[in-house]
């Protein structure tokens, strides 16, 4: 978990640029390389600006274990798929966020061990006390 933490906050994995604040989000809009041809225009639908094509708000990673499916359109059903996307599934486009520094090589190119460590850290962001608190349960 500690090694995954260090990887998360390293230039190798690059996660901290968008997810490095206390709530693990910068609450900003980013094109994180999901597509090079856009079926969903993202923030461009709101602003009408081409520069906003494919940009979506960065979600918190708190309790990420419980929030599948992942991405704005639910295209990934597991954390492993999300990690793989950032490792080797990045698609270049004119509006790709400059914080995705390894976009031109398809991602950060994590090895199997690094992916495992990163996932172990992400699972530490689960708050079972909150999830199991009856005060926050659906009343129905």
PDB file of C-alpha atoms in Angstrom:
ATOM      1  CA  UNK A   1       0.000   0.000   0.000  1.00  0.00           C
ATOM      2  CA  UNK A   2       2.811   2.407   0.867  1.00  0.00           C
ATOM      3  CA  UNK A   3       4.621   1.561  -2.363  1.00  0.00           C
ATOM      4  CA  UNK A   4       1.361   2.190  -4.257  1.00  0.00           C
ATOM      5  CA  UNK A   5       1.011   5.536  -2.471  1.00  0.00           C
ATOM      6  CA  UNK A   6       4.525   6.489  -3.542  1.00  0.00           C
ATOM      7  CA  UNK A   7       3.774   5.427  -7.116  1.00  0.00           C
ATOM      8  CA  UNK A   8       0.478   7.377  -7.131  1.00  0.00           C
ATOM      9  CA  UNK A   9       2.309  10.561  -6.115  1.00  0.00           C
ATOM     10  CA  UNK A  10       5.243  10.005  -8.483  1.00  0.00           C
ATOM     11  CA  UNK A  11       6.027  11.354 -11.941  1.00  0.00           C
ATOM     12  CA  UNK A  12       6.028   7.711 -13.101  1.00  0.00           C
ATOM     13  CA  UNK A  13       2.284   7.163 -12.619  1.00  0.00           C
ATOM     14  CA  UNK A  14       1.207  10.808 -12.857  1.00  0.00           C
ATOM     15  CA  UNK A  15      -2.025  10.251 -10.849  1.00  0.00           C
ATOM     16  CA  UNK A  16      -1.458  13.094  -8.415  1.00  0.00           C
ATOM     17  CA  UNK A  17      -1.788  15.851 -11.008  1.00  0.00           C
ATOM     18  CA  UNK A  18      -5.574  15.442 -11.089  1.00  0.00           C
ATOM     19  CA  UNK A  19      -6.179  13.304  -7.995  1.00  0.00           C
ATOM     20  CA  UNK A  20      -3.573  14.597  -5.527  1.00  0.00           C
ATOM     21  CA  UNK A  21      -5.606  16.855  -3.289  1.00  0.00           C
ATOM     22  CA  UNK A  22      -7.186  15.759   0.028  1.00  0.00           C
ATOM     23  CA  UNK A  23     -10.426  14.625  -1.635  1.00  0.00           C
ATOM     24  CA  UNK A  24      -8.431  13.010  -4.450  1.00  0.00           C
ATOM     25  CA  UNK A  25      -9.865  15.330  -7.098  1.00  0.00           C
ATOM     26  CA  UNK A  26      -8.949  18.726  -8.423  1.00  0.00           C
ATOM     27  CA  UNK A  27     -12.623  19.351  -9.352  1.00  0.00           C
ATOM     28  CA  UNK A  28     -11.429  20.458 -12.758  1.00  0.00           C
ATOM     29  CA  UNK A  29     -12.237  19.351 -16.298  1.00  0.00           C
ATOM     30  CA  UNK A  30      -9.798  17.182 -18.257  1.00  0.00           C
ATOM     31  CA  UNK A  31      -9.614  15.149 -21.443  1.00  0.00           C
ATOM     32  CA  UNK A  32      -7.967  12.005 -20.100  1.00  0.00           C
ATOM     33  CA  UNK A  33      -7.480  10.262 -23.426  1.00  0.00           C
ATOM     34  CA  UNK A  34     -10.536   8.034 -23.492  1.00  0.00           C
ATOM     35  CA  UNK A  35     -11.221   8.646 -27.180  1.00  0.00           C
ATOM     36  CA  UNK A  36      -9.751  10.116 -30.326  1.00  0.00           C
ATOM     37  CA  UNK A  37     -13.178  10.236 -32.004  1.00  0.00           C
ATOM     38  CA  UNK A  38     -15.831  11.645 -29.701  1.00  0.00           C
ATOM     39  CA  UNK A  39     -19.369  10.315 -29.407  1.00  0.00           C
ATOM     40  CA  UNK A  40     -19.765  12.321 -26.209  1.00  0.00           C
ATOM     41  CA  UNK A  41     -18.416  15.833 -26.611  1.00  0.00           C
ATOM     42  CA  UNK A  42     -18.000  16.453 -22.890  1.00  0.00           C
ATOM     43  CA  UNK A  43     -17.782  20.051 -21.700  1.00  0.00           C
ATOM     44  CA  UNK A  44     -17.959  21.257 -25.310  1.00  0.00           C
ATOM     45  CA  UNK A  45     -21.699  20.530 -25.217  1.00  0.00           C
ATOM     46  CA  UNK A  46     -21.985  23.156 -22.470  1.00  0.00           C
ATOM     47  CA  UNK A  47     -19.539  25.801 -23.663  1.00  0.00           C
ATOM     48  CA  UNK A  48     -19.646  25.298 -27.425  1.00  0.00           C
ATOM     49  CA  UNK A  49     -15.830  25.592 -27.467  1.00  0.00           C
ATOM     50  CA  UNK A  50     -13.839  23.033 -29.471  1.00  0.00           C
ATOM     51  CA  UNK A  51     -11.093  23.283 -26.835  1.00  0.00           C
ATOM     52  CA  UNK A  52     -13.480  21.627 -24.331  1.00  0.00           C
ATOM     53  CA  UNK A  53     -14.100  18.532 -26.466  1.00  0.00           C
ATOM     54  CA  UNK A  54     -13.764  15.349 -24.437  1.00  0.00           C
ATOM     55  CA  UNK A  55     -13.290  17.129 -21.116  1.00  0.00           C
ATOM     56  CA  UNK A  56     -15.051  15.758 -18.045  1.00  0.00           C
ATOM     57  CA  UNK A  57     -14.844  16.599 -14.338  1.00  0.00           C
ATOM     58  CA  UNK A  58     -12.280  14.684 -12.309  1.00  0.00           C
ATOM     59  CA  UNK A  59     -14.125  12.483  -9.809  1.00  0.00           C
ATOM     60  CA  UNK A  60     -12.947  11.851  -6.281  1.00  0.00           C
ATOM     61  CA  UNK A  61     -11.145   8.591  -5.667  1.00  0.00           C
ATOM     62  CA  UNK A  62     -12.561   8.316  -2.152  1.00  0.00           C
ATOM     63  CA  UNK A  63     -14.493   5.045  -1.916  1.00  0.00           C
ATOM     64  CA  UNK A  64     -13.529   4.274  -5.522  1.00  0.00           C
ATOM     65  CA  UNK A  65     -13.864   0.572  -4.707  1.00  0.00           C
ATOM     66  CA  UNK A  66     -17.636   1.039  -4.437  1.00  0.00           C
ATOM     67  CA  UNK A  67     -18.355   3.315  -7.395  1.00  0.00           C
ATOM     68  CA  UNK A  68     -18.099   1.070 -10.472  1.00  0.00           C
ATOM     69  CA  UNK A  69     -18.655   1.390 -13.327  1.00  0.00           C
ATOM     70  CA  UNK A  70     -15.936   3.934 -14.003  1.00  0.00           C
ATOM     71  CA  UNK A  71     -15.491   6.965 -16.276  1.00  0.00           C
ATOM     72  CA  UNK A  72     -18.253   9.364 -17.268  1.00  0.00           C
ATOM     73  CA  UNK A  73     -19.898   6.739 -19.457  1.00  0.00           C
ATOM     74  CA  UNK A  74     -19.276   3.635 -17.335  1.00  0.00           C
ATOM     75  CA  UNK A  75     -17.041   2.015 -19.955  1.00  0.00           C
ATOM     76  CA  UNK A  76     -14.794   0.336 -17.364  1.00  0.00           C
ATOM     77  CA  UNK A  77     -16.263  -2.113 -14.890  1.00  0.00           C
ATOM     78  CA  UNK A  78     -13.130  -2.703 -12.791  1.00  0.00           C
ATOM     79  CA  UNK A  79     -10.288  -0.704 -11.298  1.00  0.00           C
ATOM     80  CA  UNK A  80      -7.918  -2.942 -13.226  1.00  0.00           C
ATOM     81  CA  UNK A  81      -9.428  -1.681 -16.489  1.00  0.00           C
ATOM     82  CA  UNK A  82      -9.040   1.940 -15.353  1.00  0.00           C
ATOM     83  CA  UNK A  83      -5.404   1.377 -14.392  1.00  0.00           C
ATOM     84  CA  UNK A  84      -4.791  -0.323 -17.751  1.00  0.00           C
ATOM     85  CA  UNK A  85      -6.311   2.664 -19.551  1.00  0.00           C
ATOM     86  CA  UNK A  86      -3.837   5.062 -17.938  1.00  0.00           C
ATOM     87  CA  UNK A  87      -1.009   2.578 -18.414  1.00  0.00           C
ATOM     88  CA  UNK A  88      -1.445   1.763 -22.105  1.00  0.00           C
ATOM     89  CA  UNK A  89      -4.864   2.820 -23.397  1.00  0.00           C
ATOM     90  CA  UNK A  90      -4.559   6.600 -23.811  1.00  0.00           C
ATOM     91  CA  UNK A  91      -5.833   7.975 -27.132  1.00  0.00           C
ATOM     92  CA  UNK A  92      -4.275  11.152 -28.484  1.00  0.00           C
ATOM     93  CA  UNK A  93      -6.573  13.968 -29.563  1.00  0.00           C
ATOM     94  CA  UNK A  94      -6.226  17.722 -30.066  1.00  0.00           C
ATOM     95  CA  UNK A  95      -7.710  18.424 -26.627  1.00  0.00           C
ATOM     96  CA  UNK A  96      -5.804  15.812 -24.589  1.00  0.00           C
ATOM     97  CA  UNK A  97      -4.881  17.334 -21.240  1.00  0.00           C
ATOM     98  CA  UNK A  98      -1.205  18.358 -21.022  1.00  0.00           C
ATOM     99  CA  UNK A  99      -1.140  16.689 -17.582  1.00  0.00           C
ATOM    100  CA  UNK A 100      -1.324  13.351 -19.421  1.00  0.00           C
ATOM    101  CA  UNK A 101       2.405  13.631 -20.043  1.00  0.00           C
ATOM    102  CA  UNK A 102       2.838  10.152 -21.536  1.00  0.00           C
ATOM    103  CA  UNK A 103      -0.105  10.374 -23.939  1.00  0.00           C
ATOM    104  CA  UNK A 104       2.135  10.167 -26.995  1.00  0.00           C
ATOM    105  CA  UNK A 105       3.261   6.693 -25.897  1.00  0.00           C
ATOM    106  CA  UNK A 106      -0.258   5.519 -25.000  1.00  0.00           C
ATOM    107  CA  UNK A 107       0.079   5.952 -21.243  1.00  0.00           C
ATOM    108  CA  UNK A 108       2.522   5.672 -18.367  1.00  0.00           C
ATOM    109  CA  UNK A 109       3.475   2.073 -19.227  1.00  0.00           C
ATOM    110  CA  UNK A 110       3.178   0.499 -15.771  1.00  0.00           C
ATOM    111  CA  UNK A 111       4.423  -3.041 -15.342  1.00  0.00           C
ATOM    112  CA  UNK A 112       2.344  -5.769 -13.674  1.00  0.00           C
ATOM    113  CA  UNK A 113       3.797  -5.101 -10.215  1.00  0.00           C
ATOM    114  CA  UNK A 114       3.232  -1.351 -10.466  1.00  0.00           C
ATOM    115  CA  UNK A 115      -0.411  -1.897 -11.477  1.00  0.00           C
ATOM    116  CA  UNK A 116      -0.858  -4.196  -8.480  1.00  0.00           C
ATOM    117  CA  UNK A 117       0.707  -1.667  -6.094  1.00  0.00           C
ATOM    118  CA  UNK A 118      -1.370   1.183  -7.447  1.00  0.00           C
ATOM    119  CA  UNK A 119      -4.573  -0.811  -6.987  1.00  0.00           C
ATOM    120  CA  UNK A 120      -3.580  -1.753  -3.429  1.00  0.00           C
ATOM    121  CA  UNK A 121      -3.209   1.933  -2.628  1.00  0.00           C
ATOM    122  CA  UNK A 122      -6.516   2.879  -4.279  1.00  0.00           C
ATOM    123  CA  UNK A 123      -8.295   0.303  -2.123  1.00  0.00           C
ATOM    124  CA  UNK A 124      -7.014   2.098   1.001  1.00  0.00           C
ATOM    125  CA  UNK A 125      -9.250   5.019   0.024  1.00  0.00           C
ATOM    126  CA  UNK A 126     -12.294   2.936   1.005  1.00  0.00           C
ATOM    127  CA  UNK A 127     -14.061   4.121   4.144  1.00  0.00           C
ATOM    128  CA  UNK A 128     -16.030   1.157   5.458  1.00  0.00           C
ATOM    129  CA  UNK A 129     -17.290   3.131   8.466  1.00  0.00           C
ATOM    130  CA  UNK A 130     -18.935   5.618   6.133  1.00  0.00           C
ATOM    131  CA  UNK A 131     -20.263   2.976   3.735  1.00  0.00           C
ATOM    132  CA  UNK A 132     -21.776   0.946   6.585  1.00  0.00           C
ATOM    133  CA  UNK A 133     -23.128   3.909   8.557  1.00  0.00           C
ATOM    134  CA  UNK A 134     -26.944   3.523   8.734  1.00  0.00           C
ATOM    135  CA  UNK A 135     -27.319   7.320   8.746  1.00  0.00           C
ATOM    136  CA  UNK A 136     -26.224   7.354   5.115  1.00  0.00           C
ATOM    137  CA  UNK A 137     -28.267   4.392   3.855  1.00  0.00           C
ATOM    138  CA  UNK A 138     -31.066   4.708   1.330  1.00  0.00           C
ATOM    139  CA  UNK A 139     -34.252   5.082   3.421  1.00  0.00           C
ATOM    140  CA  UNK A 140     -36.276   2.939   0.967  1.00  0.00           C
TER     141      UNK A 140
END
